[in-house]
mmCIF file of C-alpha atoms in Angstrom:
data_model
loop_
_atom_site.group_PDB
_atom_site.id
_atom_site.type_symbol
_atom_site.label_atom_id
_atom_site.label_comp_id
_atom_site.label_asym_id
_atom_site.label_seq_id
_atom_site.Cartn_x
_atom_site.Cartn_y
_atom_site.Cartn_z
ATOM 1 C CA MET A 15 59.265 51.081 66.644
ATOM 2 C CA GLN A 16 62.506 52.942 67.743
ATOM 3 C CA ALA A 17 60.965 56.276 66.207
ATOM 4 C CA VAL A 18 57.902 55.728 68.088
ATOM 5 C CA PHE A 19 59.517 55.310 71.665
ATOM 6 C CA ARG A 20 61.541 58.778 70.849
ATOM 7 C CA LEU A 21 58.364 60.403 70.632
ATOM 8 C CA THR A 22 57.146 62.232 73.237
ATOM 9 C CA PRO A 23 54.158 62.023 74.963
ATOM 10 C CA ILE A 24 52.785 65.173 73.790
ATOM 11 C CA ARG A 25 53.640 64.630 70.351
ATOM 12 C CA LEU A 26 51.999 61.164 70.320
ATOM 13 C CA LEU A 27 48.834 62.773 71.598
ATOM 14 C CA THR A 28 48.787 65.062 68.626
ATOM 15 C CA TRP A 29 49.062 62.169 66.061
ATOM 16 C CA LEU A 30 46.373 60.095 68.060
ATOM 17 C CA HIS A 31 44.231 63.399 67.581
ATOM 18 C CA TRP A 32 44.836 63.634 63.934
ATOM 19 C CA LEU A 33 44.367 59.726 63.554
ATOM 20 C CA ARG A 34 40.899 60.004 65.396
ATOM 21 C CA TRP A 35 39.930 62.876 62.578
ATOM 22 C CA GLY A 36 40.654 60.558 59.973
ATOM 23 C CA ALA A 37 38.458 57.744 61.587
ATOM 24 C CA ILE A 38 35.674 60.206 61.760
ATOM 25 C CA ALA A 39 36.136 60.972 58.142
ATOM 26 C CA CYS A 40 36.249 57.221 57.167
ATOM 27 C CA VAL A 41 32.894 56.664 59.280
ATOM 28 C CA VAL A 42 31.200 59.537 57.458
ATOM 29 C CA LEU A 43 32.493 58.615 53.641
ATOM 30 C CA ALA A 44 31.524 54.640 54.675
ATOM 31 C CA VAL A 45 27.812 56.313 55.672
ATOM 32 C CA ALA A 46 27.557 58.046 52.210
ATOM 33 C CA VAL A 47 28.788 55.066 50.368
ATOM 34 C CA ALA A 48 26.316 52.442 52.360
ATOM 35 C CA SER A 49 23.549 54.782 51.561
ATOM 36 C CA THR A 50 23.775 54.646 47.650
ATOM 37 C CA LEU A 51 24.280 50.557 48.010
ATOM 38 C CA SER A 52 20.990 48.734 48.727
ATOM 39 C CA GLN A 53 23.055 45.619 49.596
ATOM 40 C CA ILE A 54 24.547 47.064 52.741
ATOM 41 C CA SER A 55 22.244 47.960 55.958
ATOM 42 C CA VAL A 56 23.871 50.102 58.424
ATOM 43 C CA ASP A 57 22.416 52.209 61.244
ATOM 44 C CA THR A 58 23.458 55.531 59.971
ATOM 45 C CA ASP A 59 21.639 57.410 62.212
ATOM 46 C CA ALA A 60 23.676 55.888 65.213
ATOM 47 C CA LEU A 61 26.850 56.110 63.226
ATOM 48 C CA LEU A 62 26.480 59.969 62.860
ATOM 49 C CA ALA A 63 25.430 60.481 66.297
ATOM 50 C CA VAL A 64 28.362 58.603 67.743
ATOM 51 C CA SER A 65 30.884 60.229 65.180
ATOM 52 C CA ALA A 66 29.198 63.671 66.329
ATOM 53 C CA VAL A 67 30.235 63.048 69.567
ATOM 54 C CA VAL A 68 33.768 61.569 69.063
ATOM 55 C CA ALA A 69 34.202 64.678 66.954
ATOM 56 C CA ALA A 70 32.986 67.055 69.857
ATOM 57 C CA ILE A 71 35.603 65.605 72.199
ATOM 58 C CA ASN A 72 38.357 65.510 69.831
ATOM 59 C CA ALA A 73 37.545 69.162 69.051
ATOM 60 C CA LEU A 74 37.894 69.788 72.636
ATOM 61 C CA ILE A 75 40.997 67.529 72.601
ATOM 62 C CA GLY A 76 42.726 69.609 69.629
ATOM 63 C CA TRP A 77 42.014 72.987 71.718
ATOM 64 C CA SER A 78 43.871 71.614 74.614
ATOM 65 C CA LEU A 79 46.998 70.575 72.690
ATOM 66 C CA ARG A 80 47.370 73.985 71.345
ATOM 67 C CA ARG A 81 48.603 74.982 74.755
ATOM 68 C CA ALA A 82 52.437 74.234 75.481
ATOM 69 C CA ARG A 83 52.102 72.190 78.278
ATOM 70 C CA PRO A 84 53.895 68.414 79.304
ATOM 71 C CA ALA A 85 51.850 65.304 78.557
ATOM 72 C CA THR A 86 51.335 62.600 81.371
ATOM 73 C CA GLN A 87 51.200 58.629 80.854
ATOM 74 C CA ALA A 88 47.684 59.070 82.732
ATOM 75 C CA GLU A 89 46.768 61.499 79.847
ATOM 76 C CA LEU A 90 47.947 59.002 76.994
ATOM 77 C CA LEU A 91 46.072 56.086 78.750
ATOM 78 C CA ALA A 92 42.800 58.045 78.876
ATOM 79 C CA HIS A 93 43.163 59.160 75.013
ATOM 80 C CA LEU A 94 43.674 55.272 74.400
ATOM 81 C CA VAL A 95 40.633 54.167 76.551
ATOM 82 C CA LEU A 96 38.474 56.819 74.447
ATOM 83 C CA ASP A 97 39.729 55.181 71.297
ATOM 84 C CA VAL A 98 38.458 52.240 72.728
ATOM 85 C CA ALA A 99 35.087 53.200 73.685
ATOM 86 C CA ALA A 100 34.739 55.049 70.163
ATOM 87 C CA LEU A 101 35.601 52.077 68.329
ATOM 88 C CA THR A 102 33.404 49.888 70.456
ATOM 89 C CA ALA A 103 30.403 52.456 69.709
ATOM 90 C CA TRP A 104 31.070 52.143 66.167
ATOM 91 C CA LEU A 105 31.298 48.695 65.785
ATOM 92 C CA ALA A 106 28.122 48.302 67.617
ATOM 93 C CA CYS A 107 26.526 49.917 64.646
ATOM 94 C CA THR A 108 28.056 47.951 61.794
ATOM 95 C CA GLY A 109 27.981 44.411 62.757
ATOM 96 C CA GLY A 110 29.886 43.967 66.172
ATOM 97 C CA SER A 111 31.941 40.981 66.379
ATOM 98 C CA SER A 112 31.297 40.082 62.940
ATOM 99 C CA SER A 113 32.217 43.241 61.324
ATOM 100 C CA ALA A 114 35.505 43.205 59.455
ATOM 101 C CA PHE A 115 37.090 46.098 61.523
ATOM 102 C CA VAL A 116 37.053 44.476 64.580
ATOM 103 C CA SER A 117 40.706 43.800 64.315
ATOM 104 C CA LEU A 118 41.341 47.685 64.904
ATOM 105 C CA TYR A 119 41.193 46.784 68.618
ATOM 106 C CA LEU A 120 44.805 45.776 68.306
ATOM 107 C CA LEU A 121 45.813 49.293 67.703
ATOM 108 C CA PRO A 122 45.305 50.847 70.791
ATOM 109 C CA VAL A 123 46.987 48.027 72.595
ATOM 110 C CA ALA A 124 49.961 48.237 70.208
ATOM 111 C CA ILE A 125 50.215 51.764 71.350
ATOM 112 C CA ALA A 126 49.763 51.275 74.833
ATOM 113 C CA ALA A 127 52.616 48.145 74.869
ATOM 114 C CA ALA A 128 54.894 50.286 73.223
ATOM 115 C CA VAL A 129 54.620 53.633 75.196
ATOM 116 C CA LEU A 130 52.930 53.009 78.427
ATOM 117 C CA ALA A 131 53.930 50.978 81.601
ATOM 118 C CA ARG A 132 53.207 47.478 81.670
ATOM 119 C CA SER A 133 50.469 47.647 84.252
ATOM 120 C CA GLN A 134 48.543 50.215 82.097
ATOM 121 C CA ALA A 135 49.094 48.451 78.564
ATOM 122 C CA TRP A 136 47.170 45.359 80.411
ATOM 123 C CA LEU A 137 44.655 47.576 81.255
ATOM 124 C CA VAL A 138 43.960 48.660 77.555
ATOM 125 C CA ALA A 139 44.221 45.162 76.495
ATOM 126 C CA ALA A 140 41.751 44.284 79.189
ATOM 127 C CA LEU A 141 39.134 46.858 78.291
ATOM 128 C CA ALA A 142 39.716 46.135 74.285
ATOM 129 C CA GLY A 143 39.108 42.452 75.025
ATOM 130 C CA GLY A 144 36.300 43.188 77.337
ATOM 131 C CA ALA A 145 34.545 45.345 74.698
ATOM 132 C CA TYR A 146 35.238 42.643 72.174
ATOM 133 C CA THR A 147 33.792 40.133 74.205
ATOM 134 C CA ALA A 148 30.648 42.185 75.117
ATOM 135 C CA LEU A 149 29.978 42.915 71.086
ATOM 136 C CA LEU A 150 30.618 39.040 70.769
ATOM 137 C CA MET A 151 27.923 38.104 73.371
ATOM 138 C CA ARG A 152 25.685 40.545 71.989
ATOM 139 C CA PHE A 153 25.735 39.675 68.180
ATOM 140 C CA LEU A 154 26.716 36.258 68.167
ATOM 141 C CA TYR A 155 23.853 34.815 70.311
ATOM 142 C CA PRO A 156 20.792 36.968 70.068
ATOM 143 C CA GLN A 157 17.488 35.304 69.547
ATOM 144 C CA SER A 158 17.530 36.182 65.835
ATOM 145 C CA MET A 159 20.847 34.412 65.032
ATOM 146 C CA ALA A 160 19.516 31.309 66.335
ATOM 147 C CA GLY A 161 19.477 30.086 62.685
ATOM 148 C CA HIS A 162 22.877 31.112 61.696
ATOM 149 C CA HIS A 163 25.156 28.760 59.883
ATOM 150 C CA GLY A 164 27.644 27.088 62.104
ATOM 151 C CA ASP A 165 30.933 27.746 60.176
ATOM 152 C CA PHE A 166 30.136 31.257 60.631
ATOM 153 C CA THR A 167 29.902 31.017 64.327
ATOM 154 C CA LEU A 168 33.251 29.097 64.607
ATOM 155 C CA HIS A 169 34.707 31.604 62.294
ATOM 156 C CA VAL A 170 33.565 34.696 64.544
ATOM 157 C CA LEU A 171 34.565 32.463 67.502
ATOM 158 C CA GLY A 172 38.326 32.289 65.748
ATOM 159 C CA MET A 173 38.628 35.666 65.264
ATOM 160 C CA TRP A 174 37.788 36.388 69.099
ATOM 161 C CA ALA A 175 40.138 34.039 70.218
ATOM 162 C CA THR A 176 42.849 35.331 67.696
ATOM 163 C CA PHE A 177 42.609 38.715 68.980
ATOM 164 C CA VAL A 178 42.917 37.569 72.661
ATOM 165 C CA VAL A 179 46.021 35.697 71.774
ATOM 166 C CA SER A 180 47.525 38.784 69.568
ATOM 167 C CA ALA A 181 46.817 41.302 72.397
ATOM 168 C CA ALA A 182 48.392 39.236 74.773
ATOM 169 C CA LEU A 183 51.555 38.922 72.893
ATOM 170 C CA LEU A 184 51.704 42.651 72.049
ATOM 171 C CA VAL A 185 51.648 43.212 75.463
ATOM 172 C CA VAL A 186 54.068 40.939 76.741
ATOM 173 C CA PHE A 187 56.723 41.066 73.503
ATOM 174 C CA VAL A 188 56.355 44.721 72.520
ATOM 175 C CA GLY A 189 55.924 45.627 76.034
ATOM 176 C CA SER A 190 59.158 43.657 76.744
ATOM 177 C CA MET A 191 60.880 45.424 73.640
ATOM 178 C CA ALA A 192 59.766 48.403 74.762
ATOM 179 C CA SER A 193 61.287 48.457 78.047
ATOM 180 C CA ALA A 194 64.411 47.105 76.569
ATOM 181 C CA VAL A 195 64.686 50.337 74.544
ATOM 182 C CA ARG A 196 63.924 52.577 77.316
ATOM 183 C CA ARG A 197 66.664 50.914 79.380
ATOM 184 C CA ARG A 198 69.051 50.975 76.484
ATOM 185 C CA ASP A 199 68.373 54.914 76.058
ATOM 186 C CA ARG A 200 68.723 55.749 79.780
ATOM 187 C CA SER A 201 72.214 53.785 79.815
ATOM 188 C CA LEU A 202 73.136 55.557 76.867
ATOM 189 C CA ALA A 203 72.159 59.041 78.201
ATOM 190 C CA ALA A 204 73.873 58.100 81.379
ATOM 191 C CA ALA A 205 76.985 57.191 79.223
ATOM 192 C CA ARG A 206 77.122 60.216 77.251
ATOM 193 C CA GLU A 207 76.890 62.227 80.688
ATOM 194 C CA GLN A 208 79.656 60.232 82.645
ATOM 195 C CA MET A 209 81.809 61.256 79.143
ATOM 196 C CA LEU A 210 80.733 64.565 79.238
ATOM 197 C CA ARG A 211 81.703 64.782 82.863
ATOM 198 C CA ASN A 212 84.714 62.894 82.441
ATOM 199 C CA GLU A 213 85.853 65.360 79.453
ATOM 200 C CA GLN A 214 85.336 68.404 81.775
ATOM 201 C CA ILE A 215 87.226 66.736 84.571
ATOM 202 C CA THR A 216 90.583 65.527 82.185
ATOM 203 C CA ALA A 217 90.479 69.259 80.733
ATOM 204 C CA ILE A 218 90.495 70.640 84.512
ATOM 205 C CA GLY A 219 93.067 68.491 85.715
ATOM 206 C CA ALA A 220 95.395 69.099 82.928
ATOM 207 C CA LEU A 221 95.004 72.884 83.395
ATOM 208 C CA ALA A 222 95.359 72.496 87.087
ATOM 209 C CA ALA A 223 98.385 70.145 87.310
ATOM 210 C CA GLY A 224 100.196 72.780 84.783
ATOM 211 C CA ALA A 225 98.788 75.574 87.267
ATOM 212 C CA ALA A 226 100.112 73.882 90.305
ATOM 213 C CA HIS A 227 103.677 73.810 88.743
ATOM 214 C CA GLU A 228 103.722 77.481 87.918
ATOM 215 C CA LEU A 229 102.180 78.528 91.093
ATOM 216 C CA SER A 230 104.837 77.032 93.151
ATOM 217 C CA THR A 231 107.475 79.410 92.766
ATOM 218 C CA PRO A 232 105.444 82.675 93.558
ATOM 219 C CA LEU A 233 104.013 80.770 96.401
ATOM 220 C CA SER A 234 107.582 79.955 97.990
ATOM 221 C CA THR A 235 108.517 83.657 97.182
ATOM 222 C CA MET A 236 105.729 84.986 99.066
ATOM 223 C CA SER A 237 106.442 82.377 101.844
ATOM 224 C CA VAL A 238 109.974 83.977 102.077
ATOM 225 C CA ILE A 239 108.946 87.403 102.101
ATOM 226 C CA VAL A 240 106.209 86.729 104.895
ATOM 227 C CA SER A 241 108.783 84.932 107.110
ATOM 228 C CA GLU A 242 111.308 87.974 106.644
ATOM 229 C CA LEU A 243 108.575 90.541 107.302
ATOM 230 C CA ARG A 244 107.742 88.910 110.472
ATOM 231 C CA ASP A 245 111.367 88.721 111.710
ATOM 232 C CA THR A 246 111.652 92.212 111.019
ATOM 233 C CA GLU A 247 108.627 93.614 112.445
ATOM 234 C CA ALA A 248 107.841 94.371 116.332
ATOM 235 C CA ARG A 249 106.360 91.453 118.552
ATOM 236 C CA ASP A 250 102.904 92.199 119.495
ATOM 237 C CA THR A 251 101.958 94.238 116.574
ATOM 238 C CA PRO A 252 98.779 93.940 114.718
ATOM 239 C CA LEU A 253 100.843 93.125 111.391
ATOM 240 C CA GLN A 254 102.118 90.024 113.176
ATOM 241 C CA ALA A 255 98.593 88.843 113.397
ATOM 242 C CA ASP A 256 97.897 89.511 110.135
ATOM 243 C CA LEU A 257 101.154 88.012 108.844
ATOM 244 C CA ALA A 258 100.376 85.192 110.853
ATOM 245 C CA VAL A 259 97.034 84.408 109.196
ATOM 246 C CA LEU A 260 98.840 85.054 105.630
ATOM 247 C CA GLU A 261 100.913 82.591 106.444
ATOM 248 C CA GLN A 262 98.624 80.117 107.601
ATOM 249 C CA GLN A 263 96.808 80.948 104.188
ATOM 250 C CA LEU A 264 100.248 80.382 102.344
ATOM 251 C CA ALA A 265 100.809 77.222 104.003
ATOM 252 C CA LEU A 266 97.518 75.838 103.145
ATOM 253 C CA CYS A 267 97.724 76.664 99.475
ATOM 254 C CA ALA A 268 100.998 74.931 99.349
ATOM 255 C CA TYR A 269 99.378 71.787 101.013
ATOM 256 C CA GLN A 270 96.888 71.978 98.383
ATOM 257 C CA ILE A 271 99.595 71.950 95.731
ATOM 258 C CA ASP A 272 101.156 69.003 96.941
ATOM 259 C CA GLN A 273 98.308 67.295 97.178
ATOM 260 C CA LEU A 274 96.982 68.455 93.395
ATOM 261 C CA LEU A 275 100.847 67.093 92.074
ATOM 262 C CA GLY A 276 100.495 63.707 94.131
ATOM 263 C CA ALA A 277 97.328 63.112 92.708
ATOM 264 C CA ALA A 278 98.211 64.079 89.011
ATOM 265 C CA GLU A 279 101.362 61.824 89.176
ATOM 266 C CA PRO A 280 100.506 58.900 91.218
ATOM 267 C CA ALA A 281 103.227 56.407 92.066
ATOM 268 C CA ARG A 282 102.629 52.857 90.171
ATOM 269 C CA GLY A 283 101.130 50.350 92.857
ATOM 270 C CA ALA A 284 100.732 53.040 95.262
ATOM 271 C CA THR A 285 98.166 51.935 98.127
ATOM 272 C CA HIS A 286 96.415 54.007 100.600
ATOM 273 C CA THR A 287 96.838 53.595 104.169
ATOM 274 C CA PRO A 288 93.464 53.456 106.037
ATOM 275 C CA VAL A 289 92.728 56.247 108.378
ATOM 276 C CA ALA A 290 90.587 56.135 111.270
ATOM 277 C CA VAL A 291 87.452 58.111 110.163
ATOM 278 C CA PRO A 292 87.346 60.420 113.670
ATOM 279 C CA THR A 293 90.773 61.613 112.815
ATOM 280 C CA ALA A 294 90.328 61.947 108.899
ATOM 281 C CA LEU A 295 87.120 64.064 109.658
ATOM 282 C CA ASP A 296 89.134 66.195 112.251
ATOM 283 C CA ARG A 297 92.163 66.850 109.784
ATOM 284 C CA ILE A 298 89.637 67.897 107.017
ATOM 285 C CA VAL A 299 87.644 69.826 109.057
ATOM 286 C CA SER A 300 90.524 71.606 110.497
ATOM 287 C CA ARG A 301 91.894 72.624 107.727
ATOM 288 C CA TRP A 302 88.547 73.821 105.903
ATOM 289 C CA ARG A 303 88.329 76.076 109.120
ATOM 290 C CA LEU A 304 91.502 77.643 108.329
ATOM 291 C CA MET A 305 90.051 78.341 104.606
ATOM 292 C CA ARG A 306 86.678 79.727 105.872
ATOM 293 C CA PRO A 307 87.417 81.121 109.392
ATOM 294 C CA GLU A 308 84.274 83.365 109.117
ATOM 295 C CA ILE A 309 81.923 80.123 109.276
ATOM 296 C CA GLN A 310 80.619 78.768 112.466
ATOM 297 C CA ALA A 311 80.244 74.846 111.859
ATOM 298 C CA THR A 312 78.984 72.349 114.180
ATOM 299 C CA VAL A 313 80.152 68.818 113.942
ATOM 300 C CA THR A 314 78.864 65.584 115.276
ATOM 301 C CA ILE A 315 80.447 62.526 114.673
ATOM 302 C CA ASP A 316 78.404 59.167 115.887
ATOM 303 C CA PRO A 317 80.726 57.164 118.418
ATOM 304 C CA ALA A 318 79.840 54.120 116.312
ATOM 305 C CA LEU A 319 82.675 55.357 114.069
ATOM 306 C CA ASP A 320 85.332 55.486 116.451
ATOM 307 C CA SER A 321 86.771 52.060 115.192
ATOM 308 C CA ALA A 322 86.029 52.591 111.616
ATOM 309 C CA THR A 323 88.486 53.436 108.990
ATOM 310 C CA ILE A 324 88.138 54.874 105.313
ATOM 311 C CA ASP A 325 90.563 53.842 102.671
ATOM 312 C CA ASP A 326 91.774 57.201 100.682
ATOM 313 C CA ASP A 327 90.920 59.991 102.883
ATOM 314 C CA VAL A 328 92.787 62.366 100.220
ATOM 315 C CA ALA A 329 89.874 61.773 97.336
ATOM 316 C CA PHE A 330 87.583 61.903 100.227
ATOM 317 C CA ALA A 331 88.968 65.290 101.670
ATOM 318 C CA GLN A 332 88.728 66.851 98.262
ATOM 319 C CA ALA A 333 85.027 66.195 97.841
ATOM 320 C CA LEU A 334 84.005 67.049 101.481
ATOM 321 C CA THR A 335 86.046 70.251 101.223
ATOM 322 C CA ASN A 336 84.189 71.165 98.141
ATOM 323 C CA VAL A 337 80.831 70.367 99.689
ATOM 324 C CA LEU A 338 81.604 72.316 102.560
ATOM 325 C CA ASN A 339 82.682 75.063 100.509
ATOM 326 C CA ASN A 340 79.230 75.356 98.711
ATOM 327 C CA ALA A 341 77.503 74.600 102.181
ATOM 328 C CA ALA A 342 79.191 78.017 103.157
ATOM 329 C CA ASP A 343 78.993 79.980 100.290
ATOM 330 C CA ALA A 344 74.960 79.269 100.655
ATOM 331 C CA SER A 345 74.320 80.180 104.163
ATOM 332 C CA ARG A 346 76.649 83.413 103.699
ATOM 333 C CA ASP A 347 74.506 84.597 100.551
ATOM 334 C CA ASN A 348 71.738 84.108 103.105
ATOM 335 C CA ALA A 349 73.032 86.386 105.278
ATOM 336 C CA SER A 350 74.279 83.402 107.860
ATOM 337 C CA ASN A 351 77.541 81.965 108.849
ATOM 338 C CA ARG A 352 76.271 78.461 110.056
ATOM 339 C CA VAL A 353 77.121 74.927 108.694
ATOM 340 C CA ASP A 354 76.227 71.970 110.065
ATOM 341 C CA ILE A 355 77.521 68.278 109.742
ATOM 342 C CA THR A 356 76.659 65.334 110.763
ATOM 343 C CA ALA A 357 78.682 62.050 110.416
ATOM 344 C CA ARG A 358 76.975 58.542 111.291
ATOM 345 C CA ARG A 359 77.579 54.777 110.422
ATOM 346 C CA HIS A 360 75.150 53.548 107.678
ATOM 347 C CA GLU A 361 75.870 49.843 107.679
ATOM 348 C CA HIS A 362 79.326 49.191 105.971
ATOM 349 C CA GLY A 363 79.450 52.968 105.151
ATOM 350 C CA LEU A 364 79.986 56.463 106.496
ATOM 351 C CA ALA A 365 77.059 58.945 105.851
ATOM 352 C CA MET A 366 77.291 62.485 106.084
ATOM 353 C CA THR A 367 74.673 65.214 106.099
ATOM 354 C CA ILE A 368 75.778 68.826 105.625
ATOM 355 C CA ASP A 369 73.111 71.534 106.200
ATOM 356 C CA ASP A 370 73.238 75.116 105.265
ATOM 357 C CA GLU A 371 70.974 77.869 105.972
ATOM 358 C CA GLY A 372 71.041 79.571 102.377
ATOM 359 C CA THR A 373 67.701 79.749 100.346
ATOM 360 C CA GLY A 374 67.569 76.123 99.377
ATOM 361 C CA ILE A 375 68.205 74.017 95.861
ATOM 362 C CA ALA A 376 65.052 73.933 93.634
ATOM 363 C CA ASP A 377 63.444 70.398 93.651
ATOM 364 C CA ALA A 378 64.050 70.430 89.436
ATOM 365 C CA ASP A 379 67.818 70.556 90.114
ATOM 366 C CA THR A 380 68.380 68.222 92.505
ATOM 367 C CA ALA A 381 68.934 65.451 89.911
ATOM 368 C CA ARG A 382 71.469 67.253 87.777
ATOM 369 C CA ALA A 383 73.628 68.919 90.454
ATOM 370 C CA GLY A 384 76.881 67.018 91.004
ATOM 371 C CA ARG A 385 76.199 65.382 87.302
ATOM 372 C CA LEU A 386 76.247 68.172 85.009
ATOM 373 C CA ARG A 387 78.065 71.578 85.155
ATOM 374 C CA PHE A 388 75.566 73.738 87.110
ATOM 375 C CA SER A 389 75.645 76.219 89.626
ATOM 376 C CA THR A 390 73.194 78.574 91.704
ATOM 377 C CA LYS A 391 76.325 81.149 92.947
ATOM 378 C CA ARG A 392 75.962 84.430 90.621
ATOM 379 C CA GLU A 393 79.973 83.798 90.071
ATOM 380 C CA GLY A 394 80.064 80.057 90.702
ATOM 381 C CA ARG A 395 81.146 77.766 87.536
ATOM 382 C CA GLY A 396 79.638 74.397 88.448
ATOM 383 C CA LEU A 397 82.681 72.563 88.793
ATOM 384 C CA GLY A 398 82.882 71.831 92.664
ATOM 385 C CA LEU A 399 80.036 69.610 92.836
ATOM 386 C CA ILE A 400 81.133 67.311 89.550
ATOM 387 C CA VAL A 401 84.392 67.192 91.177
ATOM 388 C CA SER A 402 83.001 66.048 94.512
ATOM 389 C CA HIS A 403 80.747 63.514 92.706
ATOM 390 C CA VAL A 404 83.672 62.098 90.630
ATOM 391 C CA SER A 405 86.109 61.794 93.621
ATOM 392 C CA LEU A 406 83.276 59.929 95.610
ATOM 393 C CA GLU A 407 82.265 57.864 92.799
ATOM 394 C CA ARG A 408 85.979 56.498 92.385
ATOM 395 C CA LEU A 409 85.556 55.621 96.290
ATOM 396 C CA GLY A 410 82.524 53.866 95.541
ATOM 397 C CA GLY A 411 80.321 56.587 97.050
ATOM 398 C CA GLU A 412 77.808 59.121 96.077
ATOM 399 C CA ILE A 413 76.385 62.639 96.774
ATOM 400 C CA SER A 414 72.912 63.771 96.652
ATOM 401 C CA LEU A 415 71.427 67.306 97.706
ATOM 402 C CA LYS A 416 67.621 67.833 98.473
ATOM 403 C CA ARG A 417 65.685 71.032 99.754
ATOM 404 C CA ARG A 418 65.353 71.112 103.731
ATOM 405 C CA PRO A 419 61.565 71.657 105.181
ATOM 406 C CA GLU A 420 62.842 74.396 107.331
ATOM 407 C CA GLY A 421 64.906 76.338 104.642
ATOM 408 C CA GLY A 422 68.373 75.594 103.178
ATOM 409 C CA THR A 423 70.075 72.355 101.747
ATOM 410 C CA ARG A 424 71.118 69.037 102.763
ATOM 411 C CA THR A 425 73.975 67.485 101.179
ATOM 412 C CA HIS A 426 73.921 63.789 101.402
ATOM 413 C CA VAL A 427 77.632 62.132 101.343
ATOM 414 C CA LEU A 428 77.871 58.324 101.566
ATOM 415 C CA VAL A 429 81.137 56.797 101.137
ATOM 416 C CA PRO A 430 82.267 52.984 102.186
ATOM 417 C CA LEU A 431 84.427 52.438 104.888
ATOM 418 C CA SER A 432 87.221 50.074 104.620
ATOM 419 C CA ALA A 433 87.248 46.453 104.154
ATOM 420 C CA SER A 434 88.554 45.859 107.635
ATOM 421 C CA GLY A 435 86.010 48.187 108.963
ATOM 422 C CA THR A 436 88.152 48.933 112.313
ATOM 423 C CA GLN A 437 91.466 50.860 112.824
ATOM 424 C CA PRO A 438 94.513 48.952 112.283
#
């Protein structure tokens, strides 16, 4: 059964297509054998006519399956309904509910229970049960059968009752097992994705910690040289302004390295003091503006956040900075320098939206962005969103992206507020 669940819908449709050809061949063979046996009386003309119609439909289905395309659950449901209808027509020509092959109704019911949604499986079971009941009413109680032996009547009714119970059990139990397997597969896929992302973050963290130690010395040397140049250069010269900007950037690099080393070597039992949300946002955005002075960012903070606090503003700052850099890069790539930042209170969490004016993320990429290594930038490595996702996940938050109708991408960031909810 596990192998069935691993089938793609298009492959399962192909299997049903070939099984249908097999059924048609069996019917034609049965007609040929029946014509040589005088003891067997069947409506050969009707059987061949039904087989010809089913063969024509199946030939069209085979032609459509040659094209590379995805298959949907609705298409699979339509194929199973076709199989129920074909089986009903064949049984109507070979004894109806008294036929030995009437139990084949369970085959489409079992397939539906294994691969379709519960409601669709019940629909197939209801159609098969309704067709079986119609055959029962047609062939069990006609006037010509009024003299049939009572034991045979009870046998046919027992077959019908057994089918109804079996079909219901298939839908309930096979459907439940299929749902459990699908949930397990989704959990395994999520676990594999999480493990892959953690391996990437661990490798990056180890390299980053080593690089931070190695960069401390050259940064200190550059800071000393810049300071000496500012002391020796005359005041109010263009070079002084450039040196001031360079000194700012070096200080920002030194701060980031200190934060990186502190995150790589946390003290045991260390706790984070809650920080007021407006203070944390002002600090993060101000530092980011030093990194990206060419970007015009508008910041809107809901007054309801004035008394709210956040527990770990370091991890939140890292995640938000990466998101802001991605938004800035997207806007710049589309000849814009605008980024809009909005923060509001959402129940017990801080909800932020970051809107850029880029070309917008494709709908197909929204699910994997931040979970797998992925980037729309030509020189991007797809690590920024992964780091942001992991940082927010550690805080109990989440991040999602979607395309804006007016253009660009909207990034949603949700992170829980501290338990107290108010600034101490």
